[in-house]
XYZ file of C-alpha atoms in Angstrom:
189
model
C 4.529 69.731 -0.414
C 1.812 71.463 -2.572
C 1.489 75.090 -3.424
C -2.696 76.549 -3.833
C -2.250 79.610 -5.031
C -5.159 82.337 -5.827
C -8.006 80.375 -6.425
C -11.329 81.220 -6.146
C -13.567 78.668 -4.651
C -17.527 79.429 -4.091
C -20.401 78.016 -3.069
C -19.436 74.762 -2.620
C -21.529 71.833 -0.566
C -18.780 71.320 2.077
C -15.228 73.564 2.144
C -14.058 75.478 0.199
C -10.354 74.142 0.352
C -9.491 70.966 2.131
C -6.107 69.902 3.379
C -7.005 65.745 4.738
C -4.822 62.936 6.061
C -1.392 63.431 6.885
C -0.895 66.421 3.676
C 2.757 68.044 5.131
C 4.139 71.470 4.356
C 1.903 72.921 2.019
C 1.712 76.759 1.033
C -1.888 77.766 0.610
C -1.928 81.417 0.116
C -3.873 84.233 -1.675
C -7.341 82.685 -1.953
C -10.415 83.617 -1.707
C -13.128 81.072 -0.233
C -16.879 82.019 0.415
C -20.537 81.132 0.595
C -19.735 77.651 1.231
C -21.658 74.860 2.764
C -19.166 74.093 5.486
C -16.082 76.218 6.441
C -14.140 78.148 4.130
C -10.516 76.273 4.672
C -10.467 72.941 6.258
C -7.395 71.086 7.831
C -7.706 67.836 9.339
C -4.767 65.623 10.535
C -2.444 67.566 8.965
C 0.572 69.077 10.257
C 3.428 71.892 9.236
C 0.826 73.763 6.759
C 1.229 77.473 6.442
C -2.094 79.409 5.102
C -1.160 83.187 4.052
C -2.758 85.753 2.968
C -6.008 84.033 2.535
C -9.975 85.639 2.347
C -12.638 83.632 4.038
C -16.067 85.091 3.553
C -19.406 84.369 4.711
C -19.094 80.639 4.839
C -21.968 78.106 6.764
C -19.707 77.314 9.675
C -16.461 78.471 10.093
C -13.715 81.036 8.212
C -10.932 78.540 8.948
C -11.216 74.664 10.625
C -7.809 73.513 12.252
C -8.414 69.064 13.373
C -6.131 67.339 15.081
C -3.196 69.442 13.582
C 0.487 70.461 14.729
C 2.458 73.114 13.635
C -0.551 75.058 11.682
C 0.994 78.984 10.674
C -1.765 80.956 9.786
C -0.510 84.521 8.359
C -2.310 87.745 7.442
C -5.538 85.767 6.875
C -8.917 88.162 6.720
C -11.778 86.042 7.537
C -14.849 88.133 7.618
C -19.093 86.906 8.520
C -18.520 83.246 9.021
C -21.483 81.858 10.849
C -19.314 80.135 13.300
C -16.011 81.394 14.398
C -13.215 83.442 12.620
C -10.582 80.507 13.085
C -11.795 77.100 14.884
C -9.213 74.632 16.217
C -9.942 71.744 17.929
C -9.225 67.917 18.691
C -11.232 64.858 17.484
C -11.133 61.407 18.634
C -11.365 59.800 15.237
C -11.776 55.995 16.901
C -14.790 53.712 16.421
C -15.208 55.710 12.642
C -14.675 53.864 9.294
C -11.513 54.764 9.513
C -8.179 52.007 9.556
C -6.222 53.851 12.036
C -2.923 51.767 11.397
C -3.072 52.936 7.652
C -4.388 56.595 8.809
C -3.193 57.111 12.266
C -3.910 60.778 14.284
C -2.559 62.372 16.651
C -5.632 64.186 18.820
C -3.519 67.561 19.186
C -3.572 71.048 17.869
C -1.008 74.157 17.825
C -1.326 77.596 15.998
C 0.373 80.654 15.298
C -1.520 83.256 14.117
C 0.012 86.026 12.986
C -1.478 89.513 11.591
C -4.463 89.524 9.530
C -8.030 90.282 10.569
C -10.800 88.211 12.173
C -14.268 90.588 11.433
C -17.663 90.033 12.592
C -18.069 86.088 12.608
C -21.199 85.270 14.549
C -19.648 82.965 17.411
C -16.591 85.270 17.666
C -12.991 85.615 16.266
C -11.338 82.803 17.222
C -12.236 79.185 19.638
C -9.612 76.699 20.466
C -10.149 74.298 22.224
C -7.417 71.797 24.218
C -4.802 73.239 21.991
C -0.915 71.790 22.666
C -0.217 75.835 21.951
C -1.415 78.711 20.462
C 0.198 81.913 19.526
C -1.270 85.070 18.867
C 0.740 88.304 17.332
C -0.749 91.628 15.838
C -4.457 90.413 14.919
C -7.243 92.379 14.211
C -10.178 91.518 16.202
C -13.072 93.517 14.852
C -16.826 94.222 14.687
C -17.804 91.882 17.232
C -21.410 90.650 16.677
C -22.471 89.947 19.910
C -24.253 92.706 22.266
C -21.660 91.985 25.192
C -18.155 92.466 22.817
C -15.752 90.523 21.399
C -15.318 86.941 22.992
C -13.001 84.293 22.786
C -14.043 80.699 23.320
C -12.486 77.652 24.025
C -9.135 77.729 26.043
C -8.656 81.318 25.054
C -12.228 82.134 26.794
C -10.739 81.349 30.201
C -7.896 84.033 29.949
C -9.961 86.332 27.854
C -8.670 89.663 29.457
C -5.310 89.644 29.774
C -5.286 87.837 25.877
C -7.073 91.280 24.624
C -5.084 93.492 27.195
C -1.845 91.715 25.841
C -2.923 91.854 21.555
C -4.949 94.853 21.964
C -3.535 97.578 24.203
C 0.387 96.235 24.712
C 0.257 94.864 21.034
C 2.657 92.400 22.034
C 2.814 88.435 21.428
C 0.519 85.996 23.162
C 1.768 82.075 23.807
C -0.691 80.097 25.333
C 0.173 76.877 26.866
C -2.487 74.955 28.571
C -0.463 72.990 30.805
C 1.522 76.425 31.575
C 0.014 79.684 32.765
C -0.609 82.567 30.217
C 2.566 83.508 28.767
C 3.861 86.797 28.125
C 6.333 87.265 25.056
C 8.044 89.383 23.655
C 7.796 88.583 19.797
C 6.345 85.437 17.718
């Protein structure tokens, strides 16, 4: 239940902002985040976070980490020259760590909505999910790709590719993916 608002948060080892362990319905919106050693926002095991308006710059891996977290809202976010992806969201089996997983439980899924904003030039592409529960995508801009052959999307995303960009791109409609369903078409998000 924590609001981080408009900071500025450089050139730091790891990430620049870090949401860890079970942190619930937090607002973090209107920072900027760059030149860091790891990704510019981090959350891990998290759910029901909403990250708006947000600026993640030129960080060592990627603009925006989503681990093993439900219910992530990511809104009018410009994440620009991240040397991984754009937005990254993936699972983690956290078992056989130092971890006491009856004090710190997980549960090894991820869903997004990502709405609006602008993914630009991040060297392994836009955006790579990977075994997501669901992911929604609505009226992003995916721009200067880096790659010779276009933009690409990775993970789940990768495997319906074209009618994902046909869908955002030329019918600038709503995109719900469902892995254990077929690509969905929708009408809004």
């Amino acid at each position: 239940d924590s609001w981080i608002f408009n900071n500025v948060s450089h050139d730091n080892g790891l990430s620049g902002i870090v949401i860890d362990r079970m942190s619930k319905n937090n607002v973090v919106a209107y920072n900027e985040v760059y030149a860091n050693g790891s990704d510019g926002i981090t959350i891990y095991e998290s759910p029901d976070n909403l990250l708006w308006g947000n600026r993640a710059v030129a960080n060592a891996k990627h603009g925006i980490r989503v681990r093993n977290s439900l219910d992530i809202k990511l809104y009018e976010n410009v994440v620009i020259g991240n040397a991984f992806s754009g937005i990254y969201g993936h699972i983690k089996d956290l078992t056989g760590t130092d971890r006491d997983l009856r004090l710190d439980p997980f549960d090894p899924t991820v869903s997004l909505v990502v709405v609006g904003g602008q993914l630009i030039g991040n060297h392994s592409g836009p955006v790579h999910i990977d075994q997501p529960l669901s992911v929604e995508l609505y009226d992003v801009d995916l721009l200067a790709p880096l790659k010779s052959d276009g933009l690409r999307l990775k993970g789940i995303l990768g495997e319906f590719q074209n009618p994902i960009l046909h869908l955002l791109l030329r019918e600038r409609t709503a995109v719900v993916i469902k892995p254990n369903d077929n690509l969905q078409r929708s009408a809004g998000a």
